[in-house]
Coordinates of C-alpha atoms and ligand atoms in Angstrom, one line a residue:
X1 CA 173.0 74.3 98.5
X2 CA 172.1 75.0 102.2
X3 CA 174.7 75.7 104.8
X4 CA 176.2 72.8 106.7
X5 CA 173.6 72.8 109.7
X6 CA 175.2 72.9 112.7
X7 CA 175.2 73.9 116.7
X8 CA 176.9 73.0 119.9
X9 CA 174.3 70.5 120.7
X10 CA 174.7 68.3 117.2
X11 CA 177.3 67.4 114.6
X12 CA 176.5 67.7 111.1
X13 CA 177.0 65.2 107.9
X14 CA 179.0 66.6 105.6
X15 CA 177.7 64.3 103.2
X16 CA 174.3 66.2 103.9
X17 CA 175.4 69.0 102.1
X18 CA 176.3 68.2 98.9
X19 CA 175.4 70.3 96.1
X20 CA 172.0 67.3 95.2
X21 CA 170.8 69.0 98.9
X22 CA 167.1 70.5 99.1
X23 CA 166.9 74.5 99.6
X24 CA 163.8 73.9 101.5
X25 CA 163.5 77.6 101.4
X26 CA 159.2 77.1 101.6
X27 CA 157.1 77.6 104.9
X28 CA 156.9 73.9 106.4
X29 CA 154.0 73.5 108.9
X30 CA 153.2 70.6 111.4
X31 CA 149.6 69.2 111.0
X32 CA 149.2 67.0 114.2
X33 CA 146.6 64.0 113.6
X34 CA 147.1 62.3 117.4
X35 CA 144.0 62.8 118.6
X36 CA 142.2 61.7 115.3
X37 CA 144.7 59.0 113.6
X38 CA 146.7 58.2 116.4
X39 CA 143.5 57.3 118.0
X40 CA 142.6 54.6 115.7
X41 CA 145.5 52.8 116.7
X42 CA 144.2 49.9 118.3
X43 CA 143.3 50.1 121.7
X44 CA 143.6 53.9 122.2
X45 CA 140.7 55.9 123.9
X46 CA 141.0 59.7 125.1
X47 CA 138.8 61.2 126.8
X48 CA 138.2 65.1 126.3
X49 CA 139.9 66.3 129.1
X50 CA 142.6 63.8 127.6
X51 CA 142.2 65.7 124.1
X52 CA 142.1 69.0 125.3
X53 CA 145.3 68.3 127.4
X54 CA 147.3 67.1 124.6
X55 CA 146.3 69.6 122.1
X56 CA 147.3 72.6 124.9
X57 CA 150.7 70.7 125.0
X58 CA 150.9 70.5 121.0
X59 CA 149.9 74.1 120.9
X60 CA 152.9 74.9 123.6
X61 CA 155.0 73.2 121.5
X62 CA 154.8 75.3 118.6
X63 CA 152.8 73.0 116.5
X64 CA 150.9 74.8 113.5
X65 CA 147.9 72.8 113.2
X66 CA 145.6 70.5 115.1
X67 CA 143.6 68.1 113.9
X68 CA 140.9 67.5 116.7
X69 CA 139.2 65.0 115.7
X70 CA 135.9 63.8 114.0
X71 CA 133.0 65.3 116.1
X72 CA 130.3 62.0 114.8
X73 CA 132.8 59.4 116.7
X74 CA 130.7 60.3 120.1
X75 CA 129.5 63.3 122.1
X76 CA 133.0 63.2 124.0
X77 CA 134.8 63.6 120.6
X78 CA 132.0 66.4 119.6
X79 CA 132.7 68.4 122.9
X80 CA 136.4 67.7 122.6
X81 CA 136.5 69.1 119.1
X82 CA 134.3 72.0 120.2
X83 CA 136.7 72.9 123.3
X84 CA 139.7 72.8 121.3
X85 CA 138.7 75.1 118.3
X86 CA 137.1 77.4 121.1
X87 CA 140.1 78.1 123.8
X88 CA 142.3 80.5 122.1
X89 CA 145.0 78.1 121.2
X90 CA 148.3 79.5 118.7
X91 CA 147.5 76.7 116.7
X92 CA 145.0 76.4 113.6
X93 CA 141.8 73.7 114.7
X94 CA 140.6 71.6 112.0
X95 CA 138.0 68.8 112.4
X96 CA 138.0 65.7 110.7
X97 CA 134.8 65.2 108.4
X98 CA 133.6 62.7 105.7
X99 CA 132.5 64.4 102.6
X100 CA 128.7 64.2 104.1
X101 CA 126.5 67.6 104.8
X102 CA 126.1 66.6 108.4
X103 CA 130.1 65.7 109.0
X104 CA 130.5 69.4 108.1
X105 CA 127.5 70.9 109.8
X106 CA 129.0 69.2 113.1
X107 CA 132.0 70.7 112.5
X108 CA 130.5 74.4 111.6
X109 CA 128.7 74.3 114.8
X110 CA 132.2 72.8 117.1
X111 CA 133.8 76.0 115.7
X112 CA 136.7 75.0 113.9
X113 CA 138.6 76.8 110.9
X114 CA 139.2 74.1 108.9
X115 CA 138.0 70.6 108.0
X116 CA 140.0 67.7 106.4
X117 CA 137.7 65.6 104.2
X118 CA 138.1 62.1 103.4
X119 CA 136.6 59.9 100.2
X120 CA 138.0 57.0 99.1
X121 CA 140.3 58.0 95.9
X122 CA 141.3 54.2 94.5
X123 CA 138.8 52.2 92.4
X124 CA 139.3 49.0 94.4
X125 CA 138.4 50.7 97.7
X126 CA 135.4 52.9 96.2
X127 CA 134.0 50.0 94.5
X128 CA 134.7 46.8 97.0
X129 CA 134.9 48.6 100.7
X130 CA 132.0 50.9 99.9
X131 CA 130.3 49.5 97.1
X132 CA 130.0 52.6 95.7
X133 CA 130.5 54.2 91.8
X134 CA 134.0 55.9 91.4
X135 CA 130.9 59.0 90.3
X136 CA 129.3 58.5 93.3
X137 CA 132.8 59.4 95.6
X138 CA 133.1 62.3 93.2
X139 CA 129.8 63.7 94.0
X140 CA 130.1 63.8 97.3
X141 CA 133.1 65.2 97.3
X142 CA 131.8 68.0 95.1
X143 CA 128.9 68.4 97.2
X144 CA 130.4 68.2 100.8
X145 CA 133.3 70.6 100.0
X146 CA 132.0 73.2 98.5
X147 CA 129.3 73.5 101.6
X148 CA 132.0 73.6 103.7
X149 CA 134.2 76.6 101.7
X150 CA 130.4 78.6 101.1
X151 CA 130.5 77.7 105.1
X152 CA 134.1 79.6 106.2
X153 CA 135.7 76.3 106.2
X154 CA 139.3 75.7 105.0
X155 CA 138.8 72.9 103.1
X156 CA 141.9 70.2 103.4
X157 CA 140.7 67.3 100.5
X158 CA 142.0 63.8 101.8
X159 CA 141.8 61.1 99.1
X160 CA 142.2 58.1 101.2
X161 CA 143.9 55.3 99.6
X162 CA 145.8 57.9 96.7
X163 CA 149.0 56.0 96.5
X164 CA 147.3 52.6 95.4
X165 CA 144.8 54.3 93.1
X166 CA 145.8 54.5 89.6
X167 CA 147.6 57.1 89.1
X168 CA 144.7 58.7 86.7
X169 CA 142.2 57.7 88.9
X170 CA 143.2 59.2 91.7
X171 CA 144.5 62.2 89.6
X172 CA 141.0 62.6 87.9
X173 CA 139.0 62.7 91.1
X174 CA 141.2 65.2 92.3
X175 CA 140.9 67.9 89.5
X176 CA 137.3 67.1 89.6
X177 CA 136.6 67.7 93.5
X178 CA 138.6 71.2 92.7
X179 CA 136.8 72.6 89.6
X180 CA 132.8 71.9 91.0
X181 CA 133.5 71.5 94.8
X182 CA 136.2 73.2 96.6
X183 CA 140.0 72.5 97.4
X184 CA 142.2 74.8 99.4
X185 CA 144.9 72.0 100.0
X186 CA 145.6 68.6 99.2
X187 CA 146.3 65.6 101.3
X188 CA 148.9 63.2 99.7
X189 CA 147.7 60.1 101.2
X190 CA 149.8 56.9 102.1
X191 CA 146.8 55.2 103.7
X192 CA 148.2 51.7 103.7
X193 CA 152.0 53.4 104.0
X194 CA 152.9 51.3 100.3
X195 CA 154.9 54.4 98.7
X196 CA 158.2 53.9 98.4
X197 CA 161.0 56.9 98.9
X198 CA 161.8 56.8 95.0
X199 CA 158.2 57.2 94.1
X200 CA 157.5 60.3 96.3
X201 CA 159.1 62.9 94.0
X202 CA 157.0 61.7 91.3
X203 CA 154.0 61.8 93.7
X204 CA 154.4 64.8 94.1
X205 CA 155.4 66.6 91.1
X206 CA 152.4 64.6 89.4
X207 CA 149.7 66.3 92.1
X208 CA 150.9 69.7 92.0
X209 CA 151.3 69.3 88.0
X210 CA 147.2 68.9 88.3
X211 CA 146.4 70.8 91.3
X212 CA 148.4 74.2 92.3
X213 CA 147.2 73.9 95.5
X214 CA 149.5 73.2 99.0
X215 CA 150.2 69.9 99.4
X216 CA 150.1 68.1 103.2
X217 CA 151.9 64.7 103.6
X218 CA 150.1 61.9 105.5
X219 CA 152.3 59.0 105.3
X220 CA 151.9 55.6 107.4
X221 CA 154.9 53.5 109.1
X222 CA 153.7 50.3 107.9
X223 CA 156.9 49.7 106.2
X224 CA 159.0 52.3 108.7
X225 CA 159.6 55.0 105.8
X226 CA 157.2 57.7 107.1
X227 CA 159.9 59.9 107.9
X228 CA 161.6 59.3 104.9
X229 CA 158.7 59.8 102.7
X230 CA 157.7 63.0 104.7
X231 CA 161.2 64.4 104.7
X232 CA 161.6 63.5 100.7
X233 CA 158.1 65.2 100.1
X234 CA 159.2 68.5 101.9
X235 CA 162.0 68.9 100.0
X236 CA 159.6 68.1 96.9
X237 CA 158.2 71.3 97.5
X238 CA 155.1 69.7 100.5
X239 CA 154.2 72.3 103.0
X240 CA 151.9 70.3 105.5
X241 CA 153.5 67.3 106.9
X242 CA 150.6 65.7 109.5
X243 CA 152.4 63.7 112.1
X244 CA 151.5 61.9 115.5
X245 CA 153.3 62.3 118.7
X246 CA 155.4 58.9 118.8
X247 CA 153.8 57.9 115.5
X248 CA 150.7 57.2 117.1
X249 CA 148.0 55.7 114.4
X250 CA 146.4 53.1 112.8
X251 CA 148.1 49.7 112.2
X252 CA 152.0 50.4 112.5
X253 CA 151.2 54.6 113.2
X254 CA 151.4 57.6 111.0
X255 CA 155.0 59.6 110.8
X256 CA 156.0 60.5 113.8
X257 CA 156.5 64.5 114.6
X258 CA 159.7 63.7 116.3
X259 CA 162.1 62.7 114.0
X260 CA 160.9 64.1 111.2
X261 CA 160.9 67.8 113.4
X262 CA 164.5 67.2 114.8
X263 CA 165.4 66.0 111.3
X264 CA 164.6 69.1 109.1
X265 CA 166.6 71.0 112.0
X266 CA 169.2 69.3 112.1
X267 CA 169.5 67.1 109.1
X268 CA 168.1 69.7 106.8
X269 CA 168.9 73.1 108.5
X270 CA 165.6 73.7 108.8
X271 CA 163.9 74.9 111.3
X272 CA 160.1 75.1 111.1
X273 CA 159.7 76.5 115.0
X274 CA 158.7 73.7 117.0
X275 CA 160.3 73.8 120.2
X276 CA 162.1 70.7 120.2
X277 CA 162.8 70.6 123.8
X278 CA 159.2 70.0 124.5
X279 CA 159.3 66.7 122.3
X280 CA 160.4 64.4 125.5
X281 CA 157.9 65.8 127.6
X282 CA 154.7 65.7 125.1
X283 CA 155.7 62.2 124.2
X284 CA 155.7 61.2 127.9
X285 CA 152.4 63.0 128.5
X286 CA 150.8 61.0 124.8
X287 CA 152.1 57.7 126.4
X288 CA 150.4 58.2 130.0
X289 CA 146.9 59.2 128.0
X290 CA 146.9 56.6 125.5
X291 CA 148.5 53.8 127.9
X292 CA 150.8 53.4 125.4
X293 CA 154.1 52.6 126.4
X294 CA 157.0 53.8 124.1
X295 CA 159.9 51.5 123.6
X296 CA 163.4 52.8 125.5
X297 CA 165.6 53.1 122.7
X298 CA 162.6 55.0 120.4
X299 CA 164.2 57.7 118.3
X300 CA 164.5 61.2 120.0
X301 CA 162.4 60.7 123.2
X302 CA 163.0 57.4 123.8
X303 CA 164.4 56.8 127.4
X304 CA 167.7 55.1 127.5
X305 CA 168.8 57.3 124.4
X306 CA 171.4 59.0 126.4
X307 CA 172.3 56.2 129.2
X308 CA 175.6 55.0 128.1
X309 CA 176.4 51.3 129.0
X310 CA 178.8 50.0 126.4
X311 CA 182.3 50.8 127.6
X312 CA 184.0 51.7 124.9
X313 CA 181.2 54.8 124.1
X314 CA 181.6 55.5 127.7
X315 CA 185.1 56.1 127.7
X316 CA 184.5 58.4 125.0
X317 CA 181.8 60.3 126.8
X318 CA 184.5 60.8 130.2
X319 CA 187.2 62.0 127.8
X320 CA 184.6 64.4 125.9
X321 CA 181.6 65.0 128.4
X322 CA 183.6 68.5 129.1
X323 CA 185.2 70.0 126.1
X324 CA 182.9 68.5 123.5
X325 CA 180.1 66.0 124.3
X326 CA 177.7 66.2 120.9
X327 CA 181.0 64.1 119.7
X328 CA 179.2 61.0 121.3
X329 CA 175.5 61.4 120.1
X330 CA 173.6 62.4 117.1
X331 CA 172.4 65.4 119.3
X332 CA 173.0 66.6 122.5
X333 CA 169.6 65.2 125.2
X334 CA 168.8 68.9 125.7
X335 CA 167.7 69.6 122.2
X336 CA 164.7 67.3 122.6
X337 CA 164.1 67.7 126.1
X338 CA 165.8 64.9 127.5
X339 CA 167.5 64.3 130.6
X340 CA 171.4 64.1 130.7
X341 CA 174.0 61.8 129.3
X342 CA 174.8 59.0 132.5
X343 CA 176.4 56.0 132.3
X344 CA 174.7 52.6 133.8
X345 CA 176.3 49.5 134.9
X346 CA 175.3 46.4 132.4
X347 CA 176.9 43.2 130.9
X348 CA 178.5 45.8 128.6
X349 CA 179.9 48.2 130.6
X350 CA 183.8 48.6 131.2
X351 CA 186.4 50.3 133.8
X352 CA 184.9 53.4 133.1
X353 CA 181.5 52.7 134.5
X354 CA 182.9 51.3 137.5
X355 CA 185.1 54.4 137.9
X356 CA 181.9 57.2 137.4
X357 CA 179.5 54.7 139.5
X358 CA 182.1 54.9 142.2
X359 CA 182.7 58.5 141.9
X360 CA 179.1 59.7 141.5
X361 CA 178.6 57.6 145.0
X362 CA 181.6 59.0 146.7
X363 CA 183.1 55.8 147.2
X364 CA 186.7 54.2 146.6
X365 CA 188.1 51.3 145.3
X366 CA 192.0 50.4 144.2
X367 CA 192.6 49.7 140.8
X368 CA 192.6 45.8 141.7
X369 CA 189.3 46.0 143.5
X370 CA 187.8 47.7 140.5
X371 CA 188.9 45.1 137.8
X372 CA 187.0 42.8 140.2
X373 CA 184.1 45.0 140.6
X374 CA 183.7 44.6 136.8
X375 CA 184.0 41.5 136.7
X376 CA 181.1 40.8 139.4
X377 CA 179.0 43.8 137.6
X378 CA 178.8 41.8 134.0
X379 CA 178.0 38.5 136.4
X380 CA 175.0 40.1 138.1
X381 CA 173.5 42.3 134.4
X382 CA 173.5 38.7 133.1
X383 CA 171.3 37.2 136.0
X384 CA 169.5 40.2 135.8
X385 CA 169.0 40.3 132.2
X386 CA 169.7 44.5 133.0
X387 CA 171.3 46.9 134.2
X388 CA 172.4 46.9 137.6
X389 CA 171.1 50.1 139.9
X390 CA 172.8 51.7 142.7
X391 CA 172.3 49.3 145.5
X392 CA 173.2 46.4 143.6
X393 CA 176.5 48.0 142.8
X394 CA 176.8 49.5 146.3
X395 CA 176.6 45.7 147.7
X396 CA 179.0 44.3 144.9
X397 CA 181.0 46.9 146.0
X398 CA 180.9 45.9 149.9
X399 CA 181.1 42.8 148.9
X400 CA 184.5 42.7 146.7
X401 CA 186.4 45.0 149.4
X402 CA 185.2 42.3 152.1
X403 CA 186.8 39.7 150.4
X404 CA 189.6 41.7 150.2
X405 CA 189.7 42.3 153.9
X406 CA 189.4 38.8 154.7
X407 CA 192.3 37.5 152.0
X408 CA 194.7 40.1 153.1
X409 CA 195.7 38.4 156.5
X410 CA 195.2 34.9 154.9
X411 CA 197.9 36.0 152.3
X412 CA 199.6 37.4 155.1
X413 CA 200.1 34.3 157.0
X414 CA 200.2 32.1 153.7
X415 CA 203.2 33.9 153.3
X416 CA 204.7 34.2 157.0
X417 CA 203.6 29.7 156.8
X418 CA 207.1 28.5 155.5
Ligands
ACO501 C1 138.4 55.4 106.1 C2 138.3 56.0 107.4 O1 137.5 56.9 107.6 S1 139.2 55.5 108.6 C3 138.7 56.4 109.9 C4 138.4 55.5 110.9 N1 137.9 56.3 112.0 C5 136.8 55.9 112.5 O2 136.2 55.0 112.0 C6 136.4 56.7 113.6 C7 135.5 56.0 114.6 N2 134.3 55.5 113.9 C8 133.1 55.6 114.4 O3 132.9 56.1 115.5 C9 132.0 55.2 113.5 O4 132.5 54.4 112.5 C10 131.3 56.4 112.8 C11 130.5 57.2 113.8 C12 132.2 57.3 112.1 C13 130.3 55.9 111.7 O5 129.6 54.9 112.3 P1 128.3 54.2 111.6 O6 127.1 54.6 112.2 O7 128.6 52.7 111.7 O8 128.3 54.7 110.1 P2 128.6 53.9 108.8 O9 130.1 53.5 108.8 O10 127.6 52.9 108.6 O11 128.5 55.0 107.7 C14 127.4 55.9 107.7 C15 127.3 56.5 106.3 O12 128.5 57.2 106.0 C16 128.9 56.9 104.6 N3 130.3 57.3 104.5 C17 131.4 56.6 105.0 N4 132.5 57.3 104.7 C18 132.1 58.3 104.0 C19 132.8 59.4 103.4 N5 134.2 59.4 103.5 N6 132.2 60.3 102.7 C20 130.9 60.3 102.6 N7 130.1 59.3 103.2 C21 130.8 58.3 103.9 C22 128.6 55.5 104.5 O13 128.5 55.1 103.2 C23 127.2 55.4 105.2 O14 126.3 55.8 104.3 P3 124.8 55.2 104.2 O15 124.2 55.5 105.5 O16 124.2 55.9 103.1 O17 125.1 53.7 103.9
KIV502 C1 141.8 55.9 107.0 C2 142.0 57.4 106.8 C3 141.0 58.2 107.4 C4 143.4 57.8 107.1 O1 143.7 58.3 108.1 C5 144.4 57.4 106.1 O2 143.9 57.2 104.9 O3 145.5 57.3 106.4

């Protein structure tokens, strides 16, 4: 049983702890697959520069492994590939390759260390999408892997479609690639993202049963259980776990880095030494390249994860902001590179807001004006369909004290009348 994770910036689960918890006590490495799968999400086009950019920021950030892409896409992806593997980055370059001589000769000559090679694994695949012989997918595989081990390559084997294949199907080409071609790691690949968190144990266990070899996740979000999946296959004993920034990738996007990083730390206890306050930043710097945008409440580096506008939460966050403010979030914004907790004026917010809003702009309001202040606040966030910023709040502001000028004397004389 692992120690109860904890540190000032988060508050653990006890119920995480229990004695059914992972040891995780293996070496866990980040395989990044943006600038190869998270470019196939639809729409998404980076240029080198772009490339080389992002992979200097993944390197900064402590991740292991870089997957830079498949030099045959264009000459751009060729000399972005070849830059990469060639800059002196703390991160291990592989290229992407189909099992075919010249897919590995490209990537031989871009200088890389290692190559991930795909084949389709499942017989519906092999047969219908490529209309080739289950034999012929093994041949390749034989033939393009070992050229690339007798060549200095690691060789990373990815058996597209594995967790729709039949189970011996899939199992079979495997132990075949391994015995006459050449296998230094195997990809457990969710292609379609169909495996479901029960199965993955058994996914496992059955693949390392047949092949001793490392095993590296590659799970897909169409049904949002990535993380899951990646996170249940670590603790199964996977060491590679390929991730996007902002679960970048094909159809729905592969497992994001993000949560599954800050998970293991803080979920898990363990950390695999990614530097999890450059998360916010690299996601920003993924969305501005790929143009696209992330939504605001996205886990970890989305950006209203730490503006509080429900009143009740921020009444917690003014009691606790001082003496203990990971009480009011999963983890404190610094962790993952975030900017402080603040609280913003919406249709939710309560007395609280009004009070910090009138504070943070050194203004003043009696305890009557305020109430009204509220009031006026949740008025205008409905119009708005939003928050409210400064000025908007400076005006109601303005405006509620006016009327309070002007009603003072009325009262006044209402009063003086009789
Ligand atoms: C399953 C996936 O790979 S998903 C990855 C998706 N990523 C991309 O597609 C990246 C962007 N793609 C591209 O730029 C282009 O599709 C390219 C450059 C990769 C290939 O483009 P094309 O010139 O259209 O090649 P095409 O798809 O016809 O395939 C060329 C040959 O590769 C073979 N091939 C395809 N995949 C593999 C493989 N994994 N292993 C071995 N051979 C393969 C094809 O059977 C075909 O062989 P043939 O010439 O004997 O018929
Ligand atoms: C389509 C292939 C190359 C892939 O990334 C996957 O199987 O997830």
């Amino acid at each position: 049983m692992t120690a109860a994770p904890h540190d000032e910036r988060w508050i653990a689960s006890p119920w995480n702890h229990g004695p059914e918890a992972p040891a995780l006590d293996h070496e866990i490495k980040i395989h990044d697959v943006t600038l190869r799968d998270g470019e196939q999400q639809t729409g998404v086009a980076f240029s080198a520069s772009d490339k080389i950019r992002i992979a200097e920021a993944l390197a900064e950030a402590g991740v292991h492994r870089i997957e830079a892409g498949l030099p045959a896409v264009s000459s751009e992806d060729e000399k972005a590939v070849r830059t990469i593997a060639n800059m002196g980055l703390p991160a291990t370059i592989f290229a992407f390759s189909r099992c075919m001589i010249e897919d590995v000769k490209r990537a031989i000559d871009c200088g890389v260390a290692g190559v991930v090679m795909e084949i389709p694994s499942s017989r519906h695949l092999i047969e219908a999408g490529y209309r080739w012989s289950v034999e012929k997918a093994v041949e390749l595989s034989i033939e393009a892997t070992r050229f690339a081990h007798e060549n200095g390559l690691l060789v990373s084997f990815f058996p597209i479609d594995a967790t729709r294949a039949e189970s011996e199907d899939y199992l079979s080409l495997v132990e075949a690639v391994a015995k006459d071609g050449h296998i230094d790691s195997l990809g457990l690949v969710d292609t379609f993202g169909v495996l479901a968190p029960h199965a993955v144990e058994r996914f496992v266990r059955a693949s390392r049963e047949r092949l001793d070899v490392p095993l590296e996740t590659h799970f897909h979000m169409d049904y949002g259980l990535g993380v899951a999946n990646t996170l249940t296959a670590a603790a199964a004993g996977a060491t590679v776990l390929q991730t996007t920034v902002s679960g970048l990738g094909e159809r729905a996007g592969n497992t994001p880095m993000e949560e599954t990083v800050v998970a293991l730390k803080t979920l898990y206890g363990k950390d695999i030494g990614i530097k999890t306050e450059a998360l916010t930043p690299l996601a920003r710097l993924v969305a501005k390249l790929s143009g696209v945008e992330q939504p605001s409440n996205r886990p970890v580096t989305g950006k209203r994860l730490f503006q509080i506008e429900s009143g009740i939460v921020s009444s917690w966050w003014r009691n606790v902001r001082e003496s203990a403010p990971a009480e009011v979030f999963p983890y404190l914004p610094s962790l993952v590179g975030q900017e402080e907790p603040r609280l913003v004026l919406g249709k939710g917010s309560g007395l609280d807001n009004v009070k910090d809003a009138l504070e943070r702009l050194g203004m003043q309001a009696t305890d009557e004006e305020i109430s009204e202040i509220l009031t006026a606040v949740k008025k205008r966030a409905l119009e708005l369909r939003g928050l409210l910023d400064d000025d908007e709040f400076r005006g109601i502001v303005r405006q509620v004290q006016q009327q309070k000028a002007l009603s003072g004397p009325l009262t006044e004389q209402a009063v003086a009348a009789p």
